[in-house]
XYZ file of N, CA, C and O in Angstrom:
800
model
N 10.889 -20.867 -4.218
C 11.294 -20.235 -5.454
C 12.739 -19.738 -5.344
O 13.112 -18.728 -5.916
N 13.549 -20.478 -4.551
C 14.954 -20.113 -4.424
C 15.727 -20.504 -5.678
O 15.513 -21.578 -6.233
N 16.623 -19.651 -6.108
C 17.566 -20.007 -7.159
C 18.855 -20.453 -6.478
O 19.337 -19.794 -5.559
N 19.405 -21.572 -6.916
C 20.571 -22.144 -6.259
C 21.874 -21.557 -6.788
O 21.905 -20.913 -7.836
N 22.937 -21.821 -6.055
C 24.276 -21.392 -6.455
C 24.657 -22.006 -7.803
O 24.293 -23.132 -8.114
N 25.433 -21.265 -8.583
C 26.000 -21.783 -9.811
C 25.058 -21.839 -10.991
O 25.431 -22.349 -12.045
N 23.845 -21.323 -10.842
C 22.857 -21.389 -11.920
C 22.895 -20.133 -12.779
O 22.886 -20.211 -14.006
N 22.957 -18.978 -12.147
C 22.821 -17.714 -12.867
C 24.162 -17.208 -13.405
O 25.219 -17.479 -12.839
N 24.075 -16.435 -14.472
C 25.255 -15.788 -15.037
C 25.529 -14.486 -14.295
O 24.769 -14.087 -13.406
N 26.599 -13.801 -14.679
C 27.025 -12.605 -13.963
C 26.038 -11.459 -14.001
O 25.850 -10.762 -12.998
N 25.379 -11.250 -15.149
C 24.483 -10.092 -15.297
C 23.342 -10.085 -14.276
O 23.182 -9.105 -13.530
N 22.532 -11.157 -14.186
C 21.462 -11.122 -13.182
C 21.984 -11.114 -11.750
O 21.342 -10.544 -10.865
N 23.164 -11.699 -11.519
C 23.727 -11.686 -10.167
C 24.084 -10.259 -9.745
O 23.806 -9.859 -8.611
N 24.681 -9.504 -10.655
C 25.058 -8.119 -10.340
C 23.817 -7.254 -10.150
O 23.715 -6.477 -9.187
N 22.862 -7.378 -11.074
C 21.617 -6.597 -10.970
C 20.889 -6.933 -9.665
O 20.407 -6.030 -8.958
N 20.824 -8.212 -9.321
C 20.164 -8.628 -8.090
C 20.863 -8.105 -6.851
O 20.211 -7.642 -5.903
N 22.195 -8.159 -6.844
C 22.949 -7.683 -5.688
C 22.759 -6.186 -5.482
O 22.543 -5.723 -4.357
N 22.817 -5.427 -6.571
C 22.637 -3.971 -6.481
C 21.208 -3.639 -6.043
O 20.982 -2.810 -5.157
N 20.238 -4.313 -6.671
C 18.842 -4.068 -6.313
C 18.552 -4.409 -4.867
O 17.847 -3.660 -4.166
N 19.095 -5.530 -4.384
C 18.876 -5.920 -2.997
C 19.528 -4.937 -2.040
O 18.939 -4.576 -1.011
N 20.746 -4.481 -2.368
C 21.438 -3.521 -1.500
C 20.652 -2.227 -1.382
O 20.482 -1.679 -0.279
N 20.146 -1.732 -2.511
C 19.352 -0.503 -2.492
C 18.059 -0.714 -1.709
O 17.676 0.105 -0.864
N 17.372 -1.828 -1.978
C 16.114 -2.110 -1.292
C 16.282 -2.252 0.208
O 15.487 -1.705 0.989
N 17.314 -2.975 0.633
C 17.562 -3.151 2.066
C 17.916 -1.818 2.714
O 17.443 -1.507 3.818
N 18.714 -1.001 2.031
C 19.084 0.308 2.578
C 17.858 1.200 2.761
O 17.688 1.840 3.806
N 16.999 1.231 1.741
C 15.769 2.040 1.834
C 14.861 1.497 2.931
O 14.293 2.256 3.723
N 14.730 0.171 2.985
C 13.881 -0.441 4.005
C 14.374 -0.165 5.416
O 13.585 0.144 6.317
N 15.695 -0.267 5.626
C 16.256 0.015 6.954
C 16.037 1.473 7.352
O 15.791 1.774 8.519
N 16.120 2.361 6.379
C 15.904 3.779 6.673
C 14.478 4.054 7.124
O 14.220 4.976 7.899
N 13.538 3.238 6.652
C 12.132 3.438 6.982
C 11.728 2.761 8.291
O 10.625 2.981 8.786
N 12.610 1.904 8.826
C 12.285 1.197 10.063
C 12.541 2.085 11.268
O 13.653 2.589 11.459
N 11.515 2.264 12.075
C 11.658 2.966 13.343
C 11.633 1.940 14.470
O 11.335 0.763 14.251
N 11.954 2.386 15.670
C 12.092 1.467 16.797
C 10.833 0.634 17.024
O 10.906 -0.567 17.248
N 9.662 1.276 16.928
C 8.420 0.531 17.188
C 8.019 -0.381 16.030
O 7.074 -1.151 16.147
N 8.738 -0.305 14.896
C 8.458 -1.194 13.772
C 9.198 -2.526 13.882
O 8.850 -3.491 13.196
N 10.228 -2.582 14.716
C 11.100 -3.757 14.757
C 10.356 -5.046 15.096
O 10.564 -6.073 14.431
N 9.462 -5.078 16.101
C 8.743 -6.334 16.371
C 7.916 -6.814 15.180
O 7.900 -8.015 14.877
N 7.250 -5.893 14.496
C 6.428 -6.262 13.344
C 7.289 -6.821 12.211
O 6.954 -7.829 11.596
N 8.411 -6.157 11.941
C 9.321 -6.632 10.890
C 9.869 -8.004 11.260
O 9.982 -8.896 10.411
N 10.197 -8.196 12.536
C 10.719 -9.484 12.992
C 9.711 -10.603 12.851
O 10.063 -11.718 12.439
N 8.444 -10.333 13.163
C 7.400 -11.358 13.050
C 7.191 -11.745 11.594
O 7.081 -12.927 11.257
N 7.141 -10.748 10.707
C 6.977 -11.043 9.282
C 8.178 -11.817 8.756
O 8.026 -12.784 8.009
N 9.382 -11.424 9.162
C 10.588 -12.133 8.731
C 10.557 -13.587 9.173
O 10.909 -14.494 8.404
N 10.117 -13.832 10.403
C 10.014 -15.206 10.899
C 8.976 -16.005 10.117
O 9.187 -17.184 9.801
N 7.852 -15.365 9.785
C 6.818 -16.047 9.007
C 7.333 -16.408 7.616
O 7.072 -17.514 7.106
N 8.078 -15.505 6.986
C 8.663 -15.781 5.674
C 9.657 -16.932 5.760
O 9.721 -17.792 4.874
N 10.442 -16.948 6.827
C 11.447 -17.992 7.027
C 10.786 -19.366 7.146
O 11.186 -20.324 6.483
N 9.751 -19.459 7.970
C 9.095 -20.741 8.222
C 8.288 -21.198 7.012
O 8.318 -22.376 6.643
N 7.558 -20.268 6.378
C 6.666 -20.646 5.272
C 7.420 -21.310 4.132
O 6.946 -22.289 3.544
N 8.598 -20.794 3.814
C 9.321 -21.325 2.659
C 10.121 -22.581 2.979
O 10.764 -23.146 2.094
N 10.092 -23.033 4.226
C 10.771 -24.287 4.574
C 9.931 -25.508 4.233
O 10.449 -26.620 4.119
N 8.625 -25.321 4.064
C 7.709 -26.436 3.805
C 7.512 -26.557 2.303
O 6.777 -25.782 1.691
N 8.179 -27.527 1.682
C 8.170 -27.681 0.229
C 7.230 -28.804 -0.198
O 7.100 -29.819 0.486
N 6.597 -28.613 -1.344
C 5.774 -29.652 -1.976
C 6.297 -29.838 -3.393
O 6.440 -28.873 -4.143
N 6.622 -31.068 -3.742
C 7.141 -31.350 -5.079
C 6.019 -31.329 -6.108
O 4.996 -31.992 -5.933
N 6.231 -30.555 -7.167
C 5.292 -30.490 -8.292
C 6.111 -30.760 -9.551
O 6.752 -29.871 -10.097
N 6.090 -31.992 -10.006
C 6.911 -32.377 -11.156
C 8.376 -32.227 -10.813
O 8.821 -32.646 -9.737
N 9.150 -31.602 -11.687
C 10.591 -31.470 -11.452
C 10.983 -30.322 -10.538
O 12.152 -30.131 -10.236
N 10.013 -29.517 -10.100
C 10.330 -28.401 -9.214
C 9.530 -28.547 -7.925
O 8.589 -29.341 -7.839
N 9.913 -27.785 -6.911
C 9.172 -27.794 -5.655
C 8.603 -26.399 -5.418
O 9.202 -25.392 -5.826
N 7.461 -26.350 -4.762
C 6.804 -25.080 -4.473
C 6.550 -24.987 -2.971
O 6.559 -25.989 -2.257
N 6.323 -23.785 -2.509
C 6.039 -23.548 -1.097
C 5.290 -22.233 -0.965
O 5.254 -21.426 -1.903
N 4.686 -22.016 0.195
C 4.062 -20.726 0.466
C 5.136 -19.647 0.450
O 6.262 -19.878 0.900
N 4.796 -18.494 -0.066
C 5.767 -17.409 -0.170
C 5.417 -16.280 0.809
O 6.279 -15.765 1.503
N 4.150 -15.881 0.829
C 3.640 -14.844 1.739
C 4.275 -13.472 1.513
O 4.212 -12.611 2.383
N 4.887 -13.265 0.348
C 5.517 -11.967 0.116
C 4.491 -10.860 -0.106
O 4.729 -9.707 0.272
N 3.350 -11.191 -0.713
C 2.312 -10.183 -0.891
C 1.730 -9.719 0.436
O 1.513 -8.522 0.654
N 1.492 -10.675 1.337
C 1.004 -10.337 2.682
C 2.057 -9.510 3.414
O 1.750 -8.498 4.051
N 3.327 -9.936 3.300
C 4.402 -9.175 3.922
C 4.516 -7.784 3.348
O 4.766 -6.817 4.071
N 4.294 -7.650 2.037
C 4.388 -6.351 1.394
C 3.306 -5.395 1.837
O 3.558 -4.194 2.013
N 2.101 -5.906 2.033
C 1.010 -5.023 2.443
C 1.182 -4.595 3.900
O 0.762 -3.510 4.294
N 1.853 -5.420 4.701
C 2.094 -5.076 6.106
C 3.304 -4.160 6.257
O 3.264 -3.193 7.029
N 4.384 -4.441 5.508
C 5.654 -3.755 5.735
C 6.025 -2.713 4.690
O 6.806 -1.813 4.980
N 5.536 -2.827 3.466
C 6.008 -1.943 2.406
C 7.478 -2.203 2.124
O 7.914 -3.352 2.060
N 8.289 -1.157 2.013
C 9.714 -1.302 1.711
C 10.485 -1.983 2.838
O 11.600 -2.474 2.627
N 9.919 -2.017 4.023
C 10.563 -2.726 5.126
C 10.638 -4.228 4.865
O 11.340 -4.955 5.569
N 9.938 -4.699 3.825
C 9.980 -6.112 3.469
C 11.381 -6.530 3.013
O 11.768 -7.680 3.182
N 12.150 -5.618 2.442
C 13.501 -5.956 1.974
C 14.403 -6.421 3.113
O 14.998 -7.505 3.025
N 14.555 -5.650 4.208
C 15.383 -6.168 5.304
C 14.801 -7.415 5.960
O 15.544 -8.280 6.432
N 13.467 -7.531 5.979
C 12.850 -8.740 6.533
C 13.246 -9.963 5.712
O 13.583 -11.023 6.262
N 13.223 -9.825 4.389
C 13.635 -10.925 3.516
C 15.134 -11.184 3.607
O 15.574 -12.331 3.506
N 15.915 -10.131 3.766
C 17.360 -10.314 3.893
C 17.683 -11.237 5.062
O 18.467 -12.188 4.935
N 17.076 -10.986 6.214
C 17.321 -11.810 7.402
C 16.805 -13.233 7.179
O 17.503 -14.214 7.459
N 15.576 -13.357 6.663
C 14.978 -14.684 6.475
C 15.785 -15.537 5.503
O 16.083 -16.711 5.779
N 16.151 -14.979 4.366
C 16.869 -15.747 3.350
C 18.315 -16.015 3.746
O 18.863 -17.076 3.431
N 18.947 -15.066 4.434
C 20.315 -15.298 4.896
C 20.359 -16.445 5.898
O 21.250 -17.311 5.833
N 19.395 -16.486 6.811
C 19.342 -17.588 7.779
C 19.085 -18.924 7.084
O 19.639 -19.955 7.479
N 18.261 -18.916 6.053
C 18.014 -20.156 5.309
C 19.280 -20.647 4.614
O 19.538 -21.849 4.571
N 20.057 -19.708 4.084
C 21.324 -20.088 3.446
C 22.277 -20.683 4.476
O 22.877 -21.746 4.260
N 22.416 -20.013 5.618
C 23.389 -20.432 6.620
C 22.979 -21.710 7.351
O 23.828 -22.542 7.673
N 21.683 -21.866 7.596
C 21.227 -23.003 8.391
C 20.834 -24.220 7.559
O 21.028 -25.357 7.994
N 20.265 -23.996 6.377
C 19.714 -25.104 5.597
C 20.265 -25.192 4.174
O 19.847 -26.048 3.403
N 21.171 -24.290 3.804
C 21.752 -24.274 2.467
C 20.705 -24.119 1.368
O 20.851 -24.679 0.278
N 19.617 -23.377 1.639
C 18.640 -23.048 0.606
C 19.127 -21.807 -0.132
O 19.452 -20.804 0.481
N 19.182 -21.891 -1.448
C 19.676 -20.760 -2.217
C 21.191 -20.732 -2.180
O 21.846 -21.712 -2.500
N 21.767 -19.611 -1.779
C 23.216 -19.471 -1.707
C 23.597 -18.025 -1.495
O 22.785 -17.118 -1.668
N 24.855 -17.807 -1.118
C 25.322 -16.449 -0.853
C 25.385 -15.621 -2.132
O 24.950 -14.468 -2.161
N 25.920 -16.189 -3.215
C 26.080 -15.400 -4.444
C 24.737 -15.032 -5.074
O 24.638 -14.014 -5.760
N 23.714 -15.862 -4.862
C 22.395 -15.578 -5.434
C 21.455 -14.930 -4.416
O 20.272 -14.754 -4.690
N 21.987 -14.583 -3.249
C 21.152 -14.006 -2.197
C 20.482 -12.716 -2.673
O 19.294 -12.498 -2.427
N 21.234 -11.867 -3.371
C 20.673 -10.612 -3.862
C 19.526 -10.830 -4.827
O 18.486 -10.171 -4.738
N 19.699 -11.782 -5.746
C 18.633 -12.081 -6.718
C 17.405 -12.618 -5.992
O 16.270 -12.202 -6.271
N 17.602 -13.545 -5.054
C 16.469 -14.117 -4.333
C 15.745 -13.066 -3.497
O 14.512 -13.078 -3.400
N 16.491 -12.146 -2.896
C 15.862 -11.059 -2.138
C 15.034 -10.185 -3.068
O 13.887 -9.843 -2.766
N 15.620 -9.825 -4.214
C 14.914 -8.948 -5.160
C 13.643 -9.593 -5.693
O 12.593 -8.951 -5.741
N 13.743 -10.847 -6.122
C 12.567 -11.493 -6.716
C 11.431 -11.609 -5.704
O 10.262 -11.429 -6.051
N 11.760 -11.890 -4.446
C 10.728 -12.062 -3.428
C 10.234 -10.722 -2.873
O 9.027 -10.472 -2.800
N 11.175 -9.855 -2.479
C 10.782 -8.622 -1.802
C 10.174 -7.605 -2.763
O 9.144 -6.993 -2.452
N 10.787 -7.407 -3.921
C 10.264 -6.408 -4.854
C 8.858 -6.778 -5.315
O 7.974 -5.919 -5.382
N 8.648 -8.065 -5.611
C 7.307 -8.496 -6.023
C 6.318 -8.357 -4.870
O 5.146 -8.015 -5.084
N 6.782 -8.618 -3.638
C 5.909 -8.442 -2.477
C 5.531 -6.997 -2.249
O 4.391 -6.681 -1.896
N 6.484 -6.095 -2.460
C 6.205 -4.662 -2.306
C 5.190 -4.203 -3.349
O 4.262 -3.445 -3.036
N 5.346 -4.674 -4.583
C 4.377 -4.327 -5.637
C 2.979 -4.807 -5.246
O 2.004 -4.051 -5.306
N 2.884 -6.070 -4.838
C 1.593 -6.604 -4.412
C 1.042 -5.876 -3.204
O -0.167 -5.622 -3.114
N 1.927 -5.521 -2.272
C 1.496 -4.834 -1.062
C 0.928 -3.457 -1.339
O -0.123 -3.084 -0.808
N 1.613 -2.679 -2.176
C 1.108 -1.342 -2.503
C -0.197 -1.419 -3.292
O -1.089 -0.575 -3.121
N -0.327 -2.437 -4.129
C -1.579 -2.626 -4.859
C -2.710 -2.950 -3.890
O -3.816 -2.406 -3.993
N -2.431 -3.818 -2.924
C -3.437 -4.164 -1.921
C -3.849 -2.976 -1.073
O -5.035 -2.763 -0.802
N -2.859 -2.178 -0.661
C -3.166 -0.984 0.134
C -4.023 -0.003 -0.662
O -4.957 0.599 -0.125
N -3.698 0.157 -1.933
C -4.467 1.068 -2.785
C -5.928 0.629 -2.863
O -6.845 1.447 -2.763
N -6.134 -0.667 -3.036
C -7.499 -1.199 -3.129
C -8.267 -0.951 -1.839
O -9.432 -0.523 -1.858
N -7.614 -1.199 -0.703
C -8.286 -1.008 0.587
C -8.595 0.465 0.816
O -9.678 0.832 1.291
N -7.664 1.337 0.469
C -7.879 2.775 0.654
C -8.996 3.310 -0.238
O -9.595 4.342 0.063
N -9.281 2.605 -1.323
C -10.385 3.000 -2.215
C -11.740 2.593 -1.642
O -12.770 2.852 -2.247
N -11.740 1.952 -0.473
C -12.989 1.558 0.170
C -13.490 0.195 -0.244
O -14.605 -0.196 0.100
N -12.670 -0.559 -0.983
C -13.047 -1.922 -1.393
C -12.780 -2.865 -0.222
O -11.928 -2.597 0.628
N -13.505 -3.968 -0.179
C -13.380 -4.927 0.913
C -11.917 -5.312 1.150
O -11.194 -5.636 0.203
N -11.453 -5.320 2.418
C -10.057 -5.647 2.719
C -9.633 -7.035 2.237
O -8.488 -7.217 1.833
N -10.559 -8.002 2.265
C -10.159 -9.348 1.835
C -9.832 -9.375 0.345
O -8.994 -10.170 -0.103
N -10.463 -8.487 -0.432
C -10.131 -8.409 -1.863
C -8.719 -7.833 -2.031
O -7.924 -8.335 -2.821
N -8.415 -6.788 -1.264
C -7.073 -6.229 -1.306
C -6.028 -7.250 -0.895
O -4.961 -7.353 -1.515
N -6.327 -8.026 0.157
C -5.399 -9.056 0.612
C -5.224 -10.162 -0.407
O -4.108 -10.653 -0.632
N -6.330 -10.567 -1.035
C -6.264 -11.635 -2.037
C -5.453 -11.201 -3.254
O -4.605 -11.946 -3.755
N -5.705 -9.989 -3.719
C -4.959 -9.488 -4.879
C -3.495 -9.289 -4.527
O -2.590 -9.601 -5.320
N -3.237 -8.811 -3.316
C -1.857 -8.632 -2.868
C -1.119 -9.965 -2.822
O 0.010 -10.079 -3.314
N -1.753 -10.983 -2.237
C -1.125 -12.303 -2.142
C -0.874 -12.925 -3.494
O 0.221 -13.443 -3.768
N -1.864 -12.878 -4.368
C -1.710 -13.456 -5.695
C -0.704 -12.715 -6.540
O 0.123 -13.328 -7.235
N -0.732 -11.376 -6.469
C 0.213 -10.564 -7.246
C 1.644 -10.837 -6.820
O 2.563 -10.911 -7.657
N 1.876 -10.983 -5.523
C 3.218 -11.256 -5.024
C 3.808 -12.521 -5.619
O 4.970 -12.541 -6.040
N 3.003 -13.578 -5.694
C 3.482 -14.848 -6.254
C 3.707 -14.730 -7.756
O 4.719 -15.202 -8.289
N 2.751 -14.124 -8.453
C 2.878 -13.978 -9.915
C 4.132 -13.203 -10.273
O 4.925 -13.616 -11.129
N 4.337 -12.064 -9.609
C 5.505 -11.246 -9.917
C 6.806 -11.947 -9.543
O 7.807 -11.846 -10.261
N 6.805 -12.664 -8.420
C 8.002 -13.409 -8.025
C 8.336 -14.480 -9.059
O 9.508 -14.685 -9.403
N 7.314 -15.147 -9.574
C 7.535 -16.148 -10.617
C 8.096 -15.529 -11.885
O 9.013 -16.084 -12.503
N 7.563 -14.372 -12.259
C 8.042 -13.695 -13.468
C 9.492 -13.242 -13.298
O 10.334 -13.444 -14.184
N 9.811 -12.645 -12.144
C 11.180 -12.173 -11.918
C 12.171 -13.339 -11.860
O 13.290 -13.237 -12.373
N 11.757 -14.436 -11.234
C 12.628 -15.619 -11.177
C 12.852 -16.183 -12.569
O 13.981 -16.533 -12.943
N 11.780 -16.271 -13.343
C 11.899 -16.767 -14.714
C 12.801 -15.864 -15.544
O 13.618 -16.343 -16.342
N 12.686 -14.547 -15.365
C 13.535 -13.608 -16.110
C 15.002 -13.796 -15.754
O 15.876 -13.764 -16.631
N 15.283 -13.995 -14.463
C 16.674 -14.207 -14.043
C 17.243 -15.464 -14.689
O 18.410 -15.488 -15.104
N 16.422 -16.505 -14.799
C 16.874 -17.750 -15.433
C 17.089 -17.562 -16.930
O 18.097 -18.004 -17.484
N 16.146 -16.891 -17.583
C 16.244 -16.688 -19.034
C 17.469 -15.847 -19.388
O 18.171 -16.124 -20.368
N 17.755 -14.820 -18.578
C 18.922 -13.969 -18.836
C 20.239 -14.706 -18.599
O 21.306 -14.197 -18.947
N 20.153 -15.903 -18.001
C 21.364 -16.684 -17.768
C 21.627 -17.681 -18.887
O 22.612 -18.426 -18.828
N 20.752 -17.742 -19.889
C 20.998 -18.621 -21.030
C 19.741 -19.319 -21.508
O 18.804 -19.556 -20.727
N 19.719 -19.643 -22.792
C 18.557 -20.301 -23.391
C 18.289 -21.679 -22.780
O 17.166 -22.182 -22.852
N 19.315 -22.269 -22.186
C 19.156 -23.604 -21.609
C 18.151 -23.600 -20.451
O 17.589 -24.632 -20.104
N 17.903 -22.414 -19.876
C 17.003 -22.321 -18.721
C 15.581 -21.905 -19.104
O 14.752 -21.690 -18.217
N 15.300 -21.780 -20.398
C 13.964 -21.352 -20.813
C 12.896 -22.347 -20.369
O 11.839 -21.962 -19.849
N 13.162 -23.629 -20.549
C 12.197 -24.659 -20.130
C 12.002 -24.608 -18.618
O 10.867 -24.698 -18.121
N 13.099 -24.462 -17.884
C 13.004 -24.374 -16.421
C 12.191 -23.160 -15.997
O 11.377 -23.236 -15.064
N 12.394 -22.039 -16.664
C 11.649 -20.821 -16.349
C 10.148 -21.037 -16.553
O 9.327 -20.610 -15.735
N 9.786 -21.724 -17.654
C 8.371 -22.015 -17.901
C 7.794 -22.928 -16.824
O 6.659 -22.737 -16.366
N 8.584 -23.929 -16.402
C 8.124 -24.848 -15.361
C 7.908 -24.127 -14.036
O 6.957 -24.432 -13.309
N 8.783 -23.178 -13.727
C 8.629 -22.391 -12.500
C 7.303 -21.646 -12.512
O 6.560 -21.640 -11.522
N 6.979 -21.026 -13.641
C 5.726 -20.264 -13.748
C 4.512 -21.177 -13.641
O 3.558 -20.887 -12.908
N 4.550 -22.299 -14.346
C 3.405 -23.221 -14.339
C 3.202 -23.842 -12.966
O 2.077 -23.945 -12.469
N 4.313 -24.264 -12.341
C 4.204 -24.944 -11.041
C 3.638 -24.042 -9.961
O 3.040 -24.532 -8.996
N 3.796 -22.724 -10.105
C 3.335 -21.816 -9.063
C 1.915 -21.287 -9.296
O 1.429 -20.480 -8.489
N 1.257 -21.739 -10.342
C -0.134 -21.321 -10.548
C -1.046 -21.742 -9.390
O -1.872 -20.934 -8.931
N -0.931 -22.995 -8.878
C -1.751 -23.341 -7.702
C -1.404 -22.501 -6.479
O -2.273 -22.203 -5.655
N -0.127 -22.115 -6.364
C 0.292 -21.303 -5.222
C -0.357 -19.921 -5.283
O -0.682 -19.333 -4.253
N -0.573 -19.408 -6.492
C -1.248 -18.115 -6.654
C -2.635 -18.174 -6.018
O -3.041 -17.263 -5.286
N -3.355 -19.253 -6.287
C -4.708 -19.413 -5.729
C -4.652 -19.509 -4.211
O -5.406 -18.828 -3.489
N -3.748 -20.353 -3.704
C -3.639 -20.555 -2.254
C -3.237 -19.263 -1.556
O -3.807 -18.881 -0.528
N -2.252 -18.577 -2.116
C -1.783 -17.327 -1.503
C -2.855 -16.246 -1.546
O -2.940 -15.414 -0.645
N -3.676 -16.250 -2.586
C -4.774 -15.282 -2.654
C -5.772 -15.521 -1.529
O -6.235 -14.573 -0.880
N -6.086 -16.791 -1.289
C -7.022 -17.134 -0.206
C -6.434 -16.777 1.152
O -7.079 -16.133 1.993
N -5.192 -17.196 1.386
C -4.519 -16.897 2.652
C -4.399 -15.390 2.846
O -4.693 -14.863 3.926
N -3.970 -14.681 1.801
C -3.832 -13.232 1.889
C -5.134 -12.543 2.217
O -5.168 -11.614 3.034
N -6.221 -13.002 1.591
C -7.530 -12.416 1.863
C -7.934 -12.563 3.314
O -8.380 -11.592 3.949
N -7.769 -13.760 3.873
C -8.136 -14.000 5.272
C -7.252 -13.220 6.239
O -7.746 -12.602 7.183
N -5.942 -13.242 6.002
C -5.005 -12.567 6.915
C -5.244 -11.069 6.931
O -5.335 -10.447 8.002
N -5.355 -10.468 5.756
C -5.504 -9.013 5.691
C -6.875 -8.572 6.218
O -6.988 -7.533 6.884
N -7.916 -9.349 5.928
C -9.242 -9.007 6.466
C -9.227 -9.034 7.990
O -9.818 -8.164 8.644
N -8.537 -10.020 8.556
C -8.447 -10.123 10.016
C -7.649 -8.963 10.598
O -8.071 -8.333 11.575
N -6.491 -8.658 9.981
C -5.679 -7.552 10.478
C -6.409 -6.221 10.348
O -6.286 -5.347 11.211
N -7.163 -6.048 9.273
C -7.922 -4.815 9.086
C -8.983 -4.664 10.180
O -9.280 -3.547 10.622
N -9.510 -5.785 10.625
C -10.553 -5.760 11.645
C -9.990 -5.407 13.015
O -10.584 -4.631 13.765
N -8.812 -5.984 13.350
C -8.292 -5.796 14.704
C -7.224 -4.698 14.798
O -7.048 -4.103 15.862
N -6.498 -4.445 13.707
C -5.418 -3.458 13.753
C -5.158 -2.872 12.376
O -4.150 -3.173 11.723
N -6.058 -2.012 11.877
C -5.901 -1.466 10.527
C -4.635 -0.629 10.351
O -4.111 -0.511 9.257
N -4.123 -0.082 11.465
C -2.912 0.726 11.361
C -1.714 -0.109 10.926
O -0.750 0.430 10.369
N -1.757 -1.421 11.150
C -0.647 -2.295 10.752
C -0.560 -2.447 9.238
O 0.457 -2.899 8.713
N -1.616 -2.064 8.537
C -1.640 -2.158 7.091
C -1.388 -0.799 6.422
O -1.423 -0.697 5.198
N -1.151 0.212 7.223
C -0.921 1.534 6.675
C -2.193 2.189 6.181
O -2.154 3.101 5.355
N -3.326 1.704 6.660
C -4.612 2.287 6.267
C -5.435 2.523 7.526
O -5.142 2.008 8.594
N -6.466 3.326 7.401
C -7.393 3.588 8.492
C -8.785 3.167 8.063
O -9.157 3.286 6.898
N -9.557 2.665 9.008
C -10.928 2.274 8.694
C -11.736 3.499 8.307
O -11.565 4.587 8.843
N -12.639 3.258 7.335
C -13.533 4.331 6.933
C -14.753 4.352 7.845
O -15.209 3.325 8.286
């Protein structure tokens, strides 16, 4: 769900850059020394997952894992995405430097929303796999909406593209919900503290 260079107008680029800077700053402030390995592992998973693309009509889709990352890291997801997406730009030319802020915001902010929703569900005593599934699915849905909004704010010519982005990622919502459910249920079983929750 990367947006490429030269696509967006100035308004979403500025909003994305400011939002990413604030998010990364807040996330870095929340990172303590013992959090660094966990943030690094999630960042690596985000980097690898989005390298595997599947073409769906005129667009390509890939695993995002932002909801899973959000439930594990919270606001620390912003610096994790910053590293992952910056390396993708530098090594594989995915996305671009000028749109880096927008891509960070669309992925990390939606992941944080999904993550906090998942944590809330688990803390309410509901099955962890349900929290993980909702977190994974919410992350993809919100990322699709934010990406579509960035395209629409760049001109009416991108309205069709924005709709295609949303439609193409509907199967990814299902897949990410399943993956999120399994991952979070497993982590809750072996290390509930990694999710910011305690077993009841």
